CSV table of C-alpha atoms in Angstrom, one decimal:
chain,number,residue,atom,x,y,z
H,1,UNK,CA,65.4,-81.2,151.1
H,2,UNK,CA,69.0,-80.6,150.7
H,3,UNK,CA,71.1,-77.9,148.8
H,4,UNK,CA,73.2,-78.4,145.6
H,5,UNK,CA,76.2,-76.7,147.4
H,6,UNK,CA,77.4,-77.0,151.0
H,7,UNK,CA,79.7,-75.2,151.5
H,8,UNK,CA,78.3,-72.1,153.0
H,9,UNK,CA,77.2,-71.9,156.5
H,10,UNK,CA,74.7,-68.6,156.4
H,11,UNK,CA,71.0,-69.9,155.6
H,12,UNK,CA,70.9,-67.0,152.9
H,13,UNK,CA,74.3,-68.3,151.0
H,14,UNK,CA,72.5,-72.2,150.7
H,15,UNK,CA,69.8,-69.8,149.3
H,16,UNK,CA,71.9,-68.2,146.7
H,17,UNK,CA,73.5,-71.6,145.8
H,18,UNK,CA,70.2,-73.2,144.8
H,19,UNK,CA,68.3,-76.4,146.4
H,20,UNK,CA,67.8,-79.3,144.3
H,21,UNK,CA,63.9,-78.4,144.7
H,22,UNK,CA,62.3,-75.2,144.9
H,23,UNK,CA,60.7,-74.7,148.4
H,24,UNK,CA,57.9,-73.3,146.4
H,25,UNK,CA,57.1,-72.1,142.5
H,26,UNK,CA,55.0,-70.5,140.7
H,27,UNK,CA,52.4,-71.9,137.9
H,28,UNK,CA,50.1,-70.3,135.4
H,29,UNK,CA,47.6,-72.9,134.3
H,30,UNK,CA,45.8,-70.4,132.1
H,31,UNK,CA,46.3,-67.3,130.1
H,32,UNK,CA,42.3,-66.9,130.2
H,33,UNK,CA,40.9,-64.3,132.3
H,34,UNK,CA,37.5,-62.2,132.7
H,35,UNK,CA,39.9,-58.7,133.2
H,36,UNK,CA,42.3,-56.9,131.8
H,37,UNK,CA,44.4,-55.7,134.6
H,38,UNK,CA,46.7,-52.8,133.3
H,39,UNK,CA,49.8,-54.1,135.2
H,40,UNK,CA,49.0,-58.1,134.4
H,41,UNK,CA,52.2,-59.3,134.7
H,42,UNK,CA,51.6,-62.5,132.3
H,43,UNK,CA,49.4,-59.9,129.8
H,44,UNK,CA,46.7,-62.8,130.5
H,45,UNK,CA,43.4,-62.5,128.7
H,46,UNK,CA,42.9,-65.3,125.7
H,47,UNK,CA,43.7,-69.1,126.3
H,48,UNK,CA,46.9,-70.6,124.4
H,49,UNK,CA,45.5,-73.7,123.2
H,50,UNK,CA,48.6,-75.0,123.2
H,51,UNK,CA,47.9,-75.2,126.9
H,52,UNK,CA,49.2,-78.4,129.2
H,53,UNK,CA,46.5,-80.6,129.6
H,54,UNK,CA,44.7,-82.2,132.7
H,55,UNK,CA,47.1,-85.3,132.6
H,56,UNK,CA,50.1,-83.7,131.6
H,57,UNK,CA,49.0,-81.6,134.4
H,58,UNK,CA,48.5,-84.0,137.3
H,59,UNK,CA,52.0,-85.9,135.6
H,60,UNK,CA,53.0,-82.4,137.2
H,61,UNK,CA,52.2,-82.6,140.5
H,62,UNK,CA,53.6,-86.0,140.3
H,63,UNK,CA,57.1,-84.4,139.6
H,64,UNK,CA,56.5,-81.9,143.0
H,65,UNK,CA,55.7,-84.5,145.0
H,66,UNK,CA,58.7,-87.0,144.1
H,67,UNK,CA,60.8,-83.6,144.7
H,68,UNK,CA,59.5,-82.6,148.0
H,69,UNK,CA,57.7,-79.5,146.6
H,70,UNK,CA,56.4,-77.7,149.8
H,71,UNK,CA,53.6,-75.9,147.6
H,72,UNK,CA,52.4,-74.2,144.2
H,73,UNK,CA,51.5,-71.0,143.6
H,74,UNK,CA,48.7,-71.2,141.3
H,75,UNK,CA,48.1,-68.3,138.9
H,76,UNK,CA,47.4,-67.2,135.7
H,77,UNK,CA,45.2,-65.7,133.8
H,78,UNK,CA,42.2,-66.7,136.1
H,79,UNK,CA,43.1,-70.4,137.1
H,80,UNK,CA,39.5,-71.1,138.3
H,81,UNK,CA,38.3,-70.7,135.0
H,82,UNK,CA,40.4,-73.8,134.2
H,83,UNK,CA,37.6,-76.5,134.0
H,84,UNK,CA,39.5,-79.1,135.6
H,85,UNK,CA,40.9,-76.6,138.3
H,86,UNK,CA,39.0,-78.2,141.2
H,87,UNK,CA,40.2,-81.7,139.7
H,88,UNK,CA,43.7,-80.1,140.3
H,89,UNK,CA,43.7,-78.8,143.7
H,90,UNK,CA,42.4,-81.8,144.7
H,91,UNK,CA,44.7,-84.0,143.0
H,92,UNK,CA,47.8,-81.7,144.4
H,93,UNK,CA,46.4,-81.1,147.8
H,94,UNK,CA,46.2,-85.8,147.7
H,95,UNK,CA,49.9,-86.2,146.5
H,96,UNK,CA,51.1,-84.0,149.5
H,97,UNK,CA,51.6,-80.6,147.2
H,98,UNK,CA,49.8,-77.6,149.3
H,99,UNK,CA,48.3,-75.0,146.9
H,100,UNK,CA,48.2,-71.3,147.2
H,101,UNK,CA,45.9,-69.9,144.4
H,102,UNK,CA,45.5,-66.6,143.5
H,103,UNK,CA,42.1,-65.3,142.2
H,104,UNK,CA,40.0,-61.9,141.4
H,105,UNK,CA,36.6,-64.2,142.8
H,106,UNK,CA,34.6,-64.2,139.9
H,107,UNK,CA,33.9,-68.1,140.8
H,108,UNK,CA,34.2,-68.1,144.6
H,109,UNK,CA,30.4,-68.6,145.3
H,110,UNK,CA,29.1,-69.5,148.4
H,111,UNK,CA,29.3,-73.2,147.6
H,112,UNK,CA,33.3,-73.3,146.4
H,113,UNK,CA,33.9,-70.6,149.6
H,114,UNK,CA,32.3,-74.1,151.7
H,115,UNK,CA,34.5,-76.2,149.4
H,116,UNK,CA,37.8,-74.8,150.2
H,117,UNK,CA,36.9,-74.6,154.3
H,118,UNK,CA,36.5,-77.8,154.1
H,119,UNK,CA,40.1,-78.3,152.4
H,120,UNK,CA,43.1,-79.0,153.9
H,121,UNK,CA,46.7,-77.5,152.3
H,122,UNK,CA,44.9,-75.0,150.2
H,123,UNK,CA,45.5,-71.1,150.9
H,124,UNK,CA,43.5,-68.3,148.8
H,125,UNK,CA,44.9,-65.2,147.8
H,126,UNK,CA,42.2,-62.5,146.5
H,127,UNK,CA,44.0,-59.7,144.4
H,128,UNK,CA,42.8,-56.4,144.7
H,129,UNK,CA,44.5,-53.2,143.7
H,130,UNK,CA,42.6,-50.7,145.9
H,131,UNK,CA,40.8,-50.3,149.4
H,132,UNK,CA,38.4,-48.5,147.5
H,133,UNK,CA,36.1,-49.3,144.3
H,134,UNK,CA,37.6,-45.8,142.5
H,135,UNK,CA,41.3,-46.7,142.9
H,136,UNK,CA,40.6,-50.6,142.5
H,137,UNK,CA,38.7,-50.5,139.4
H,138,UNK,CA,41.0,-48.0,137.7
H,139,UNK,CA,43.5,-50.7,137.5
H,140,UNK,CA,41.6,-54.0,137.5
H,141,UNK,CA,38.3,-52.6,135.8
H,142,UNK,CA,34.6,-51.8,136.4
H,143,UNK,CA,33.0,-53.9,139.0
H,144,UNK,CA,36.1,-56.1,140.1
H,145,UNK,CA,36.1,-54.6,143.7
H,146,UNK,CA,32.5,-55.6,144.4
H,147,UNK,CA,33.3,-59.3,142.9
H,148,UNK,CA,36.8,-59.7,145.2
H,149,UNK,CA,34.2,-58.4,148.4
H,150,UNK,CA,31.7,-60.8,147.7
H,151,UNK,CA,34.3,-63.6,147.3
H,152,UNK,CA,35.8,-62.0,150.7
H,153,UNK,CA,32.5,-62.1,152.4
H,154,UNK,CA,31.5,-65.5,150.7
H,155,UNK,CA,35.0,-67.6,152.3
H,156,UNK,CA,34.5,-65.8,156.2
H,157,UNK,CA,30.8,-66.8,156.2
H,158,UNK,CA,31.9,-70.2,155.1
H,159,UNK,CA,35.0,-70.3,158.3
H,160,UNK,CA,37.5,-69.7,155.7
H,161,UNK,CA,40.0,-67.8,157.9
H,162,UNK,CA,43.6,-66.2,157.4
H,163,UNK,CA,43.3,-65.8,153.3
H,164,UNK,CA,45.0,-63.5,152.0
H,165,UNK,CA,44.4,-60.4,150.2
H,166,UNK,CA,46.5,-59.9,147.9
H,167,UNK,CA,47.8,-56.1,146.7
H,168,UNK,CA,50.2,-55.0,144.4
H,169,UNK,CA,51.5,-51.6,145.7
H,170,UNK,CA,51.2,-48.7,143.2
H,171,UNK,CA,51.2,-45.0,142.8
H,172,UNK,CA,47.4,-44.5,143.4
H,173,UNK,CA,46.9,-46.9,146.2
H,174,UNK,CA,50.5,-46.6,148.3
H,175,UNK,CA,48.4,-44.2,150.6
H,176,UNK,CA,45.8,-47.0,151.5
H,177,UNK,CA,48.0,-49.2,153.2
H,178,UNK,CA,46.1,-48.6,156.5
H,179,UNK,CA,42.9,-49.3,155.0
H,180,UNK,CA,44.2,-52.2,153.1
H,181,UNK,CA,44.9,-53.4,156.4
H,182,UNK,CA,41.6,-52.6,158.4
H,183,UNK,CA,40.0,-54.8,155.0
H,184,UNK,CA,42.1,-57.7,155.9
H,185,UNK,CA,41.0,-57.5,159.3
H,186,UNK,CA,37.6,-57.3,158.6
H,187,UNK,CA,37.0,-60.5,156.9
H,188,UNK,CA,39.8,-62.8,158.8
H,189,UNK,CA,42.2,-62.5,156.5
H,190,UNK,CA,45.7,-61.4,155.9
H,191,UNK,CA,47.3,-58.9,154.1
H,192,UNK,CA,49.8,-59.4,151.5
H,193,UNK,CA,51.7,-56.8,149.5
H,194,UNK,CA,54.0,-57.1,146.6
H,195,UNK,CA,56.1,-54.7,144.6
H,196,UNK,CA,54.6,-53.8,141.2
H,197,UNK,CA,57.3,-54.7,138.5
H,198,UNK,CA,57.5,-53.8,134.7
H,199,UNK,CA,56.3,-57.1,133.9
H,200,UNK,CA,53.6,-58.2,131.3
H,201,UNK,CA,51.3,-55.2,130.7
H,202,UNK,CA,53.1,-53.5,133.8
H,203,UNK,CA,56.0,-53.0,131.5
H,204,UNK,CA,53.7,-50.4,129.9
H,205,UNK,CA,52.7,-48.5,132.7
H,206,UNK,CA,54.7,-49.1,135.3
H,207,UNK,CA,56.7,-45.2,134.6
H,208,UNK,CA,53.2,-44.0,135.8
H,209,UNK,CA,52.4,-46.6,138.3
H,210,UNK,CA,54.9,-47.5,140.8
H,211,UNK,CA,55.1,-45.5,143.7
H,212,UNK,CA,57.2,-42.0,144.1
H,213,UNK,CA,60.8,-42.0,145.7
H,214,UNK,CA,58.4,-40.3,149.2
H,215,UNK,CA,56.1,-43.2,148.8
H,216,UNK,CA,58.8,-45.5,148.8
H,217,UNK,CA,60.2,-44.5,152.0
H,218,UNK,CA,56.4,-44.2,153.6
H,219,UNK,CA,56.0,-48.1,152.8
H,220,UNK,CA,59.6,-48.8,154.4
H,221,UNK,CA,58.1,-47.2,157.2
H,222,UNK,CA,54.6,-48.9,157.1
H,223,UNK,CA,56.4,-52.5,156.8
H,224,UNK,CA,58.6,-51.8,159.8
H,225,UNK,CA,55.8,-50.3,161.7
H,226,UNK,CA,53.4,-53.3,160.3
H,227,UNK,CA,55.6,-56.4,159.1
H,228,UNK,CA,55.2,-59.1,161.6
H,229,UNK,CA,51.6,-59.1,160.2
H,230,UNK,CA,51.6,-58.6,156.7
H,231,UNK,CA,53.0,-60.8,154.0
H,232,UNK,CA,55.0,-59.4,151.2
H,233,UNK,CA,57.0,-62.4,149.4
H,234,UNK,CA,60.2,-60.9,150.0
H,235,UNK,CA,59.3,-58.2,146.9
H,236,UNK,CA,60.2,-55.2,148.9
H,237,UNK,CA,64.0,-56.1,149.5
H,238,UNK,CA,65.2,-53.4,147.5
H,239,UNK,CA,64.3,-51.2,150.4
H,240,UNK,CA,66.1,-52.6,152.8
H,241,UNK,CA,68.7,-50.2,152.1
H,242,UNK,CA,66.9,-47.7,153.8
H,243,UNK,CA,67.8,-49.1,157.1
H,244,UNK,CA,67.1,-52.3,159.0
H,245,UNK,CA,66.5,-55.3,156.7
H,246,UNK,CA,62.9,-56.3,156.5
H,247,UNK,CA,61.6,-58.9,157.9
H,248,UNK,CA,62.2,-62.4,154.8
H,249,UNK,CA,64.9,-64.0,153.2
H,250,UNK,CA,66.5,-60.6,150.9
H,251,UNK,CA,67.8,-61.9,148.4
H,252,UNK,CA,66.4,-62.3,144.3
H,253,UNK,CA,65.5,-66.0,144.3
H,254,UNK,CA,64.8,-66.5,141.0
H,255,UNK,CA,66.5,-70.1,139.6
H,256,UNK,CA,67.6,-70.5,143.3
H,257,UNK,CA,64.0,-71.4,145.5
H,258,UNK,CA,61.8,-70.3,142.9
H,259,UNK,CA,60.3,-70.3,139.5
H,260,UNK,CA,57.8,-70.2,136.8
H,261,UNK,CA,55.9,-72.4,135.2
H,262,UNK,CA,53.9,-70.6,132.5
H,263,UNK,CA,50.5,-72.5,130.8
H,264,UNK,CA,52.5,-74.0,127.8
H,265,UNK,CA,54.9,-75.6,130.2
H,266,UNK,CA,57.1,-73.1,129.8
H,267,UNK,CA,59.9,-72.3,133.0
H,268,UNK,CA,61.3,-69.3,133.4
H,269,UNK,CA,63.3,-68.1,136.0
H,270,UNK,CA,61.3,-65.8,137.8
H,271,UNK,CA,57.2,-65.1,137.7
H,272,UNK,CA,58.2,-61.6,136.7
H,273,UNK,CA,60.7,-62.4,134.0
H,274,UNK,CA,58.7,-63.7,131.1
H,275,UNK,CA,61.0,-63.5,128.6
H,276,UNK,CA,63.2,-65.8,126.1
H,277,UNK,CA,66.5,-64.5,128.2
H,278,UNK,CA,65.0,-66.0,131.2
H,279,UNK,CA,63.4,-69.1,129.4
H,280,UNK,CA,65.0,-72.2,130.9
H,281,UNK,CA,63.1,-75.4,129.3
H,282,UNK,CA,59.7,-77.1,129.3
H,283,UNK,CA,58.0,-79.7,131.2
H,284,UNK,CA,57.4,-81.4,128.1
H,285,UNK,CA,61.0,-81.7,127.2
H,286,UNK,CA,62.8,-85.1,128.4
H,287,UNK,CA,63.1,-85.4,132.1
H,288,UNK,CA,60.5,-83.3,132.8
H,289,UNK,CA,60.5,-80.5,135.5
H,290,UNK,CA,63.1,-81.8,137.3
H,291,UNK,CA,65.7,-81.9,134.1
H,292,UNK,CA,64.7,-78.1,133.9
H,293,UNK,CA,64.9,-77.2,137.4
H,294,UNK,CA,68.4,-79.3,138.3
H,295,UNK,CA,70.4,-78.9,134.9
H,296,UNK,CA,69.5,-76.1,133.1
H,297,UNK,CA,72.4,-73.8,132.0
H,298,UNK,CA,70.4,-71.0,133.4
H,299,UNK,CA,69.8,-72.1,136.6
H,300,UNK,CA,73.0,-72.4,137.0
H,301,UNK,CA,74.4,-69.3,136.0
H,302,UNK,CA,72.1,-67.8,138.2
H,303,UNK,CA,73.4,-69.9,141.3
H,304,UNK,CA,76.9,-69.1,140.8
H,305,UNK,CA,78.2,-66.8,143.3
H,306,UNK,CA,77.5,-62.9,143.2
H,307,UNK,CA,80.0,-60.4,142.8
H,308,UNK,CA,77.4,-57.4,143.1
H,309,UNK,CA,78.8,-55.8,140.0
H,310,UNK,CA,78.7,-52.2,140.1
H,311,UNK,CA,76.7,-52.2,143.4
H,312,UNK,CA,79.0,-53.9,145.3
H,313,UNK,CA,81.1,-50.7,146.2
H,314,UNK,CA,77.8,-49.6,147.8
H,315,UNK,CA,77.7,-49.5,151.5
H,316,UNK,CA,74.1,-51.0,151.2
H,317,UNK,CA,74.8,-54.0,149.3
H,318,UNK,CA,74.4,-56.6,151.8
H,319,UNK,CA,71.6,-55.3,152.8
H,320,UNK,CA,69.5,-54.9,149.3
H,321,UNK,CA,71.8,-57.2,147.1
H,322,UNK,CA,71.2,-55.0,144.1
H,323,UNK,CA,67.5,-55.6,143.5
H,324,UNK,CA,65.3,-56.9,141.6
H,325,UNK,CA,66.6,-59.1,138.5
H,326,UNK,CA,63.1,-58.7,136.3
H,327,UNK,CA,63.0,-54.7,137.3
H,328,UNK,CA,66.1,-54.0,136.1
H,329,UNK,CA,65.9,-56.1,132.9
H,330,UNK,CA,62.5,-54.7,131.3
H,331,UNK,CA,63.3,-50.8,132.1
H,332,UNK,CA,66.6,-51.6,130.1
H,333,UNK,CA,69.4,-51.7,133.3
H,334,UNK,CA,72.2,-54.2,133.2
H,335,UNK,CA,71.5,-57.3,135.5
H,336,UNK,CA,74.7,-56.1,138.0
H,337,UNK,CA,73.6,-52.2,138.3
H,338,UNK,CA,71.7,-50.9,140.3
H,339,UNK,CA,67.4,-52.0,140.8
H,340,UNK,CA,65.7,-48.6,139.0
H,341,UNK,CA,64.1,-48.1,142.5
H,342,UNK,CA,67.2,-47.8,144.4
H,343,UNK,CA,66.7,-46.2,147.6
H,344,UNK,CA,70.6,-44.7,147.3
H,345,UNK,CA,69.3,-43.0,143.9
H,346,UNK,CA,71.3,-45.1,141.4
H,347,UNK,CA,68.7,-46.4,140.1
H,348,UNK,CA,67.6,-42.9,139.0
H,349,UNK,CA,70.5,-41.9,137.2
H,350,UNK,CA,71.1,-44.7,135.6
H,351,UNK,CA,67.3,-45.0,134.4
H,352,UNK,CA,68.3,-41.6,133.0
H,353,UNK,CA,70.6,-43.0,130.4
H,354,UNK,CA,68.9,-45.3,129.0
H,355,UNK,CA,67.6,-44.7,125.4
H,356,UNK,CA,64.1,-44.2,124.5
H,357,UNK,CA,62.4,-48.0,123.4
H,358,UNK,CA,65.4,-49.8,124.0
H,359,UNK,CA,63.7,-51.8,127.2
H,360,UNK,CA,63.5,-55.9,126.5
H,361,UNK,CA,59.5,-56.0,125.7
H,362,UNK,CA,58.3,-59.4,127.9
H,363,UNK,CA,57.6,-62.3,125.6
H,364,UNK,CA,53.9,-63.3,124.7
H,365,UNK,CA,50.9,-61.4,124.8
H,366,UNK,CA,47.7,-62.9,125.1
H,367,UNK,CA,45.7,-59.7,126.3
H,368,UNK,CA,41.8,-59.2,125.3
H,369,UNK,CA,42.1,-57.6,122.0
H,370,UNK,CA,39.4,-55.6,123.0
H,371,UNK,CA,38.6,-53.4,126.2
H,372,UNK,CA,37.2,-55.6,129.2
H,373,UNK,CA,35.1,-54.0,131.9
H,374,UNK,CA,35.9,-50.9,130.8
H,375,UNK,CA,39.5,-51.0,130.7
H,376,UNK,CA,41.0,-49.2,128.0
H,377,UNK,CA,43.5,-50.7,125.2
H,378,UNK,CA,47.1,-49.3,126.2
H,379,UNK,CA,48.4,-47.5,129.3
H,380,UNK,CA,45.7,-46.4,131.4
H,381,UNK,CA,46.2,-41.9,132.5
H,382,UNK,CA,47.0,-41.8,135.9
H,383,UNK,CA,45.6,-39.5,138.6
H,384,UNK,CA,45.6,-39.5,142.7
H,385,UNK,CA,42.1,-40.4,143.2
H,386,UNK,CA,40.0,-39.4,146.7
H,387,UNK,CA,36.7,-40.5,145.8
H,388,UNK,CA,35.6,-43.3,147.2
H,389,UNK,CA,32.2,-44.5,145.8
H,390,UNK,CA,31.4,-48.5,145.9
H,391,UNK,CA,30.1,-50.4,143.2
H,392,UNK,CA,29.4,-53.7,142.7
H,393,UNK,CA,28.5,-55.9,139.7
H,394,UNK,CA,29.4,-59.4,138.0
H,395,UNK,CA,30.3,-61.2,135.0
H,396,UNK,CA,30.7,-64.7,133.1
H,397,UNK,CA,34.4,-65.3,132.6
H,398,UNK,CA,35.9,-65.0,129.1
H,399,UNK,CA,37.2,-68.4,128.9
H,400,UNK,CA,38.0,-68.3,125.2
């Protein structure tokens, strides 16, 4: 793979320049989905019918492999619920495309667990949101923990080792890092953490969701203390500005190494910037993915050299590179201020003058229009749970 600049010499600048491939990408094959996470960062529930289908799928995968993709990120909505989602993974995992999927387990039975053991090039990521039922549910909904342990225990008693488990880092669970931690070790796996943004849904609750200014600093910590064995997708490079730069590439590589492809065919810059602004093509459109990816007007912008704007008087520049791109856009900050979780306390003030409802809302919302699981309709209250009580039940996936 080789970069569309040369010119710089530091890894990081080829990085910021853009490769004429991502190294990897993220793709939403469905909107459809059995819960209704509060903080869904696609608002997944109901299928688009509008939907790419198997071939124009698999045509896809052709396009990655032809590039050099190293690997998908499979999302959605629930990709398993996909029918042809094992065709897929099979037929990406054959052109030399490894897939990464991420799933709550509702269909990781003992039989697919065996399945996927038995695959080569094919990582799992289980999402949960709590090291406890209480604090899990309250996000994801009634009964979700006990389905993402069964799917846990279902891929170590098949051999399935080093999945990952898959937490976004909020408010209610930022103190359950160590247990989060002791969970991954219990089943083989490995733990994966990623910064809640005000994405989707999230853009709804993420004022009462993402973690305190205290907490912030106590994760810094944690991923210091922790790092060299927990994953976090290079989310948390905001916090860098805190002191030593964490361990990853630090830099916003949205349009540069990464992307999203949503279920329509839709690409957008970034997984966490659903939004017209951030819209760069379709796969349908003449010349495919790879038009999209190597001669969009977007991408390009975004590879251009940055000046820091504002933050680049700061002293901790360098080291944080002024955040994240989708944070600042959807609580309503210019894309060259300050990331509204600045560690320096920028982010703070300037939060402070924004207006009331003038936020970007995040395009498309295909959310359950009724509650699922349990989960209310709207921004769920938010309270420091301690309770810890384990339930488990199961469901048939809304599909539809």
């Amino acid at each position: 793979m080789t970069v569309l600049d040369s010119r710089p010499t530091k890894l990081v600048d080829h990085f910021a320049l853009g490769l004429n491939a991502p190294i990897c990408l993220t793709w939403e094959l469905t909107y459809a989905c059995n819960l209704a996470c509060v903080h869904c960062l696609s608002s997944s529930g109901r299928r688009d019918p509008r939907e790419l289908t198997t071939a124009e799928c698999t045509a896809v995968i052709d396009e990655f492999e032809r590039m050099q993709v190293f690997y998908v990120n499979i999302g959605g909505g629930e990709p398993t619920v996909r029918p042809d989602f094992w065709e897929l993974l099979d037929y990406a995992i054959d052109h030399h495309v490894g897939v990464k999927f991420s799933t709550n387990g509702v269909r990781l039975d003992a039989g697919a667990a065996r399945r996927l053991a038995a695959t080569d090039y094919v990582d799992v990521q289980i999402s949960v949101d709590g090291a406890s039922a209480d604090v899990n549910d309250a996000v994801r909904g009634d009964g979700s923990f006990g389905t993402a342990i069964r799917a846990m225990e279902n891929l170590a008693a098949a051999g399935f080792t080093g999945f990952k488990i898959s937490v976004v880092v909020t408010r209610q669970n930022a103190g359950q890092l160590d247990a989060f931690k002791v969970l991954a070790d219990r089943y083989g796996a490995q733990l994966r953490l990623t910064r809640l943004r005000p994405s989707g849904r999230g853009a709804d609750v993420w004022a009462d969701l993402h973690p305190t200014a205290q907490q912030q600093r106590e994760l810094y910590q944690w991923l210091v203390a922790n790092g060299e064995g927990v994953l976090t997708g290079d989310s948390f490079f905001h916090l860098s500005g805190l002191g030593d730069p964490l361990p990853g590439l630090n830099l916003c590589g949205a349009g540069r190494v990464v992307c999203l492809i949503d279920p329509v065919g839709d690409v957008y810059a970034c997984p966490f910037a659903i939004h017209d602004e951030f819209l760069a093509g379709n796969v349908r459109s003449p010349g495919g993915f790879q038009a999209v990816w190597r001669e969009s007007d977007l991408f390009a912008s975004l590879r251009r050299p940055d000046t820091g704007g504002t933050c680049s008087s700061c002293s901790m520049f360098d080291a944080c590179r002024g955040g994240c791109m989708a944070a600042k856009f959807f609580t309503g900050l210019p894309l060259d201020g300050p990331d509204p979780e600045c560690v320096q306390g920028y982010g703070e003030a300037a939060l402070a003058a924004v207006a009331a409802g003038s936020a970007p809302k995040p395009t498309g919302d295909h959310s359950h229009r009724g509650p699922v699981r349990g989960q209310p309709i709207g921004p769920v209250p938010v309270t420091l749970m301690t309770r810890r009580p384990d339930r488990a039940c199961d469901e048939s996936p809304l599909a539809g």
